[in-house]
Coordinates of C-alpha atoms in Angstrom, one line a residue:
X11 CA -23.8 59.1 32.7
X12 CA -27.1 59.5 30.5
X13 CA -27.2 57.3 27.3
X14 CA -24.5 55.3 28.3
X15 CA -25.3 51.4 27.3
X16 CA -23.6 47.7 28.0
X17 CA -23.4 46.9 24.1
X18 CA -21.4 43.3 24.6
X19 CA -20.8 40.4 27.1
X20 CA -18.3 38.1 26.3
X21 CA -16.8 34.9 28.1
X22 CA -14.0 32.7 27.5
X23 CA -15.4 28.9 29.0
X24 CA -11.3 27.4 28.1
X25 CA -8.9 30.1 28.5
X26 CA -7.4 31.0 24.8
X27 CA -9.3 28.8 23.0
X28 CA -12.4 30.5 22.1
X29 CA -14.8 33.6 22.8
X30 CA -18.8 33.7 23.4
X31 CA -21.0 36.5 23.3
X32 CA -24.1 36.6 25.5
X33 CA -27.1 38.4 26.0
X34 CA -27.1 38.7 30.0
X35 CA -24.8 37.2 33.0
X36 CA -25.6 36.6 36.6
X37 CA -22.9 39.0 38.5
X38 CA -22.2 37.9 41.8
X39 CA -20.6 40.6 44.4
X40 CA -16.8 39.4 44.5
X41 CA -16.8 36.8 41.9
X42 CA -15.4 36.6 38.1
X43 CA -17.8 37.1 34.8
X44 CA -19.6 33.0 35.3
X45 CA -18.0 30.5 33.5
X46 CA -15.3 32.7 32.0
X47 CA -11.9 31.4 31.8
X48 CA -13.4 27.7 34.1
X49 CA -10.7 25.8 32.4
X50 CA -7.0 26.2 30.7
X51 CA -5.2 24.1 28.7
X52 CA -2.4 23.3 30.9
X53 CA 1.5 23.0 28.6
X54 CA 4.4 20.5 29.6
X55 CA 5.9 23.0 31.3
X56 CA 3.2 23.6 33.7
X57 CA 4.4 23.8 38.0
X58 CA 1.9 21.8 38.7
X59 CA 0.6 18.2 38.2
X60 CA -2.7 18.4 38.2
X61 CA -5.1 20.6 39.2
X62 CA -4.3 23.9 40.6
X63 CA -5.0 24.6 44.2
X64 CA -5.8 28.0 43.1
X65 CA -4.6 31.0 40.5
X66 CA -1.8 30.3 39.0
X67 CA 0.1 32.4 36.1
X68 CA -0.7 32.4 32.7
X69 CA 2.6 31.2 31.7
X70 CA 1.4 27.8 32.7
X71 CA -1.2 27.3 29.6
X72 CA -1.8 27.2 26.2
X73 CA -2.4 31.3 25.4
X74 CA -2.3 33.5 22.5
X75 CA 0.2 35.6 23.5
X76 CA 2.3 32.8 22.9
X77 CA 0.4 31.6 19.3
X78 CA -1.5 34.2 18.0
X79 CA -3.8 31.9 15.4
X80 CA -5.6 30.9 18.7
X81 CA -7.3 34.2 18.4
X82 CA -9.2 32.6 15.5
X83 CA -11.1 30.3 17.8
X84 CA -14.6 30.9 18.2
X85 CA -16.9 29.1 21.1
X86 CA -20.2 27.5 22.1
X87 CA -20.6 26.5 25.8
X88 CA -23.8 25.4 27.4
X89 CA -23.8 26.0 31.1
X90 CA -26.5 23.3 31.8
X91 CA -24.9 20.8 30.1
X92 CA -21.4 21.3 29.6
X93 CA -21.4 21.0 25.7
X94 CA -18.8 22.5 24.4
X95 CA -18.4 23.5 20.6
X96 CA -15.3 25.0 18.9
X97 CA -14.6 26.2 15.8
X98 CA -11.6 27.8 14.0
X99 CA -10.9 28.5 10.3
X100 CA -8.2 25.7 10.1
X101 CA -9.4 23.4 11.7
X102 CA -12.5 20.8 11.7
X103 CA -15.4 21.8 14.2
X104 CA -14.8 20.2 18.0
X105 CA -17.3 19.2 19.7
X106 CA -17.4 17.6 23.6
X107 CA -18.4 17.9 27.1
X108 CA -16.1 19.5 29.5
X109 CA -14.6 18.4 31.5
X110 CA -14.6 14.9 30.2
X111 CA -13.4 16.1 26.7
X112 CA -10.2 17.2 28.2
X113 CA -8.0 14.8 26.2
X114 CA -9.8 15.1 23.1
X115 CA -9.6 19.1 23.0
X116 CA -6.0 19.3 23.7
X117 CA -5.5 16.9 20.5
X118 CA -7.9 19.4 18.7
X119 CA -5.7 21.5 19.7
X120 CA -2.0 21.1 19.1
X121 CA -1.5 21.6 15.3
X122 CA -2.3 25.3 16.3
X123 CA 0.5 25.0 19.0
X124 CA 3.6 25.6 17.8
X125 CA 6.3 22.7 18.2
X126 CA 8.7 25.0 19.6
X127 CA 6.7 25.9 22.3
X128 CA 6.1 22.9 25.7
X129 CA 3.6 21.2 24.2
X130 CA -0.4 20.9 24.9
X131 CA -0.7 18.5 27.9
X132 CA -3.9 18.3 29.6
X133 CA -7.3 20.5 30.5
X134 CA -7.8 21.9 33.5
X135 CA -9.5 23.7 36.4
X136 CA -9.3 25.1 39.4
X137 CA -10.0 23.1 42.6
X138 CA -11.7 26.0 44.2
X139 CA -14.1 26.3 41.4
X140 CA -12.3 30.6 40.8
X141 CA -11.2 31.7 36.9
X142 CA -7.7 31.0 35.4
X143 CA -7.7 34.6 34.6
X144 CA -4.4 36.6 33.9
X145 CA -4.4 38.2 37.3
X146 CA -5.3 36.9 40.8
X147 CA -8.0 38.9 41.7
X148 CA -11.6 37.7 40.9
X149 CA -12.0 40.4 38.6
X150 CA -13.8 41.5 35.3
X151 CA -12.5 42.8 32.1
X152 CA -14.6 46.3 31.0
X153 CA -13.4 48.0 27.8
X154 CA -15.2 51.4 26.3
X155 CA -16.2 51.2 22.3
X156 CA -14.9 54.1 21.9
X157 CA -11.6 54.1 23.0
X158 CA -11.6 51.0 20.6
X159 CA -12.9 53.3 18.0
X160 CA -9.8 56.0 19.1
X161 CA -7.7 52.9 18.8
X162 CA -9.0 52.3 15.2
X163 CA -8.3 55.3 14.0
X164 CA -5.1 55.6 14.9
X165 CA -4.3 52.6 13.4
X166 CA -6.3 53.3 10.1
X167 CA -8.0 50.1 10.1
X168 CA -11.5 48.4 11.8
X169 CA -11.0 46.7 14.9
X170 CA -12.9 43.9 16.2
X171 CA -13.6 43.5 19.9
X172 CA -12.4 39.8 20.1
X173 CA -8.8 41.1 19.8
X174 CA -8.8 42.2 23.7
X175 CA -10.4 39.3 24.8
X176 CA -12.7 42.0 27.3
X177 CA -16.1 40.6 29.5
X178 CA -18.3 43.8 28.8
X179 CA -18.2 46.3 26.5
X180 CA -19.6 50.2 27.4
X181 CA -21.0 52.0 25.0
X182 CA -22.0 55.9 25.0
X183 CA -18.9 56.8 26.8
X184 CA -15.9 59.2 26.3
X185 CA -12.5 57.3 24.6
X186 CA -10.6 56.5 27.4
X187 CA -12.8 57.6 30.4
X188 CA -12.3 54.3 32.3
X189 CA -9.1 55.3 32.9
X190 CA -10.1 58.0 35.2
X191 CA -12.5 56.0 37.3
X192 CA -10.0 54.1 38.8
X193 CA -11.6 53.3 42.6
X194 CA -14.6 54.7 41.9
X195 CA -17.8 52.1 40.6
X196 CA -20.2 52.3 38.1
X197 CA -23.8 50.8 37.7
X198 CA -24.5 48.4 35.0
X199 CA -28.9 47.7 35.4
X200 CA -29.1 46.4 38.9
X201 CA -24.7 45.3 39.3
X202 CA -22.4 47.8 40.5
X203 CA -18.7 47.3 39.9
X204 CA -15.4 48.8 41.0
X205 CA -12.9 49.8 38.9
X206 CA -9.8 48.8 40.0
X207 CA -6.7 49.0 37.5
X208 CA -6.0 49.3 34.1
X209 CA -5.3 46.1 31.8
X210 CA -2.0 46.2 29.8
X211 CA -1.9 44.4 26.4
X212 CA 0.2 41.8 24.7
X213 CA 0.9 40.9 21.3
X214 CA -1.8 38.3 21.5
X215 CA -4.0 41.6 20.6
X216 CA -2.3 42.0 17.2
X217 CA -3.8 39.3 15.5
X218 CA -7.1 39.3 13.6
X219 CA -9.6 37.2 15.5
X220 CA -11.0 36.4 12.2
X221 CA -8.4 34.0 10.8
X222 CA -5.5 34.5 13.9
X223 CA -3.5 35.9 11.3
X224 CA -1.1 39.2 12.3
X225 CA -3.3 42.1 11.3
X226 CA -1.8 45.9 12.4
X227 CA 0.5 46.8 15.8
X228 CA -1.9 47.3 18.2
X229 CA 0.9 47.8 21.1
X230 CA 2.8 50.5 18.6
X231 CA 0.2 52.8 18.0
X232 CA -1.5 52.7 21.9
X233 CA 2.4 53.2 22.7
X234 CA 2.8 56.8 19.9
X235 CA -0.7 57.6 20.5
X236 CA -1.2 57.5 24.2
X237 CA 2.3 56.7 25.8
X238 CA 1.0 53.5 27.1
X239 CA -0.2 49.7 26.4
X240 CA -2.9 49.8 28.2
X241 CA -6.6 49.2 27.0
X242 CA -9.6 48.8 29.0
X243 CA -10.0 48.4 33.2
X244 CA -10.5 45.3 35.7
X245 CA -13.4 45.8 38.0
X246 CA -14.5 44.0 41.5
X247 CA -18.6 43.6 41.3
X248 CA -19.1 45.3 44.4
X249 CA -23.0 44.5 43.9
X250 CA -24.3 41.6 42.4
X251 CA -27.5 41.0 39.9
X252 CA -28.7 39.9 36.6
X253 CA -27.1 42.1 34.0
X254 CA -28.4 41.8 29.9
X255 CA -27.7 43.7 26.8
X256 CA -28.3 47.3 26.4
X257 CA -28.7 47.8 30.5
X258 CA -28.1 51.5 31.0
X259 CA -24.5 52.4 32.6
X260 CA -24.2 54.9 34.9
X261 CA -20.6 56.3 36.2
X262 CA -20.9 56.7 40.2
X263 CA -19.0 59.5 41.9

């Protein structure tokens, strides 16, 4: 579709603790967003004892469905180096180098845990090297800006991006249009991807990324406004290349 634009690319290096925007990502055909969701702060209640063999729930970790103020945490990661920086409005700036800073993280950590919950335990990743994403399959998280900007409305109040915790953000489309590309691919520049299901929300997405405080019922007015809680699409990349900021979009047949 003519005009239509990738506007954002986010990645999460440690699963709910902190977003990063990019300006371009190497996709590889079959493989998540790179270095998205690498680690995950793994509770006391975990089913495992150390490192996953492979996907595991989300139930496992630390996640802000569970603790909303984790949406407040903002992130710095260096691929070459592993430096990682983390900042959140109460709390002092982190900074480390995964994976060694495992330990030191989760105590960063755990005053924004709450004591009810299993506690904070210990980083971790995956020993085949995939994402700790909330679903099994190696996909990516696409959302539309203006089915955010529908979603905005309805609610009466601005709505930042960092809510639904998305990978890349479309611009130019029609609200909701992902929705009816399900199976079919797009192009983004020289990456094609294949959309492959829709993402349903949690109450994580209620809270205000700004300071993680609860900020409007996102779930209540996707539920009177469009019958569902579902916002934005998983795709397989189907195609792999360099994508960057402002790379046209084009829907496929």
């Amino acid at each position: 579709m003519s005009g239509a634009r990738l506007a954002h690319i986010v990645r999460h290096p440690v699963k709910s603790a902190g977003f990063q925007t990019v300006t371009r990502a190497a996709l590889t055909e079959g493989r998540p967003l790179p270095f998205d969701r690498l680690y995950a702060i793994a509770t006391e209640a975990a089913g495992f004892d150390a490192a996953p063999d492979g996907w595991v729930p989300k139930m496992n970790f630390v996640r802000g469905a569970a603790e909303g103020h984790l949406q407040a945490i903002r992130a710095t990661f260096d691929e070459a180096t592993g430096a990682l920086r983390l900042t959140h409005p109460a709390r002092p700036p982190f900074a480390g180098t995964l994976p060694a800073c495992g330990p030191a993280l989760v105590d960063w950590l755990r005053p924004l845990w709450p004591a009810n919950r299993p506690a904070p335990r210990a980083l971790v990743a995956r020993r085949d090297g995939g994402a700790l994403t909330d679903v099994p399959g190696p996909w990516i998280a696409i959302l539309n800006l203006a089915s955010l900007d529908a979603l905005a409305g309805r609610m009466g109040r601005p709505l930042s991006i960092h809510r639904f915790r998305g990978n890349l953000w479309l611009d130019g489309l029609p609200a909701w249009t992902e929705f009816d590309r399900i199976g079919h691919e797009i192009a983004i520049g020289p990456a094609r991807l294949r959309i492959e299901q829709r993402i349903t929300r949690c109450v994580a997405t209620a809270h205000d990324p700004e300071t993680g405080a609860p900020a409007g019922d996102t779930l209540a007015a996707l539920e009177s406004g469009w019958g569902h809680r579902d916002f934005g699409v998983y795709a397989t990349v189907t195609r792999g290349g360099e994508i960057a900021l402002d790379d046209p979009v084009e829907i496929l047949p």
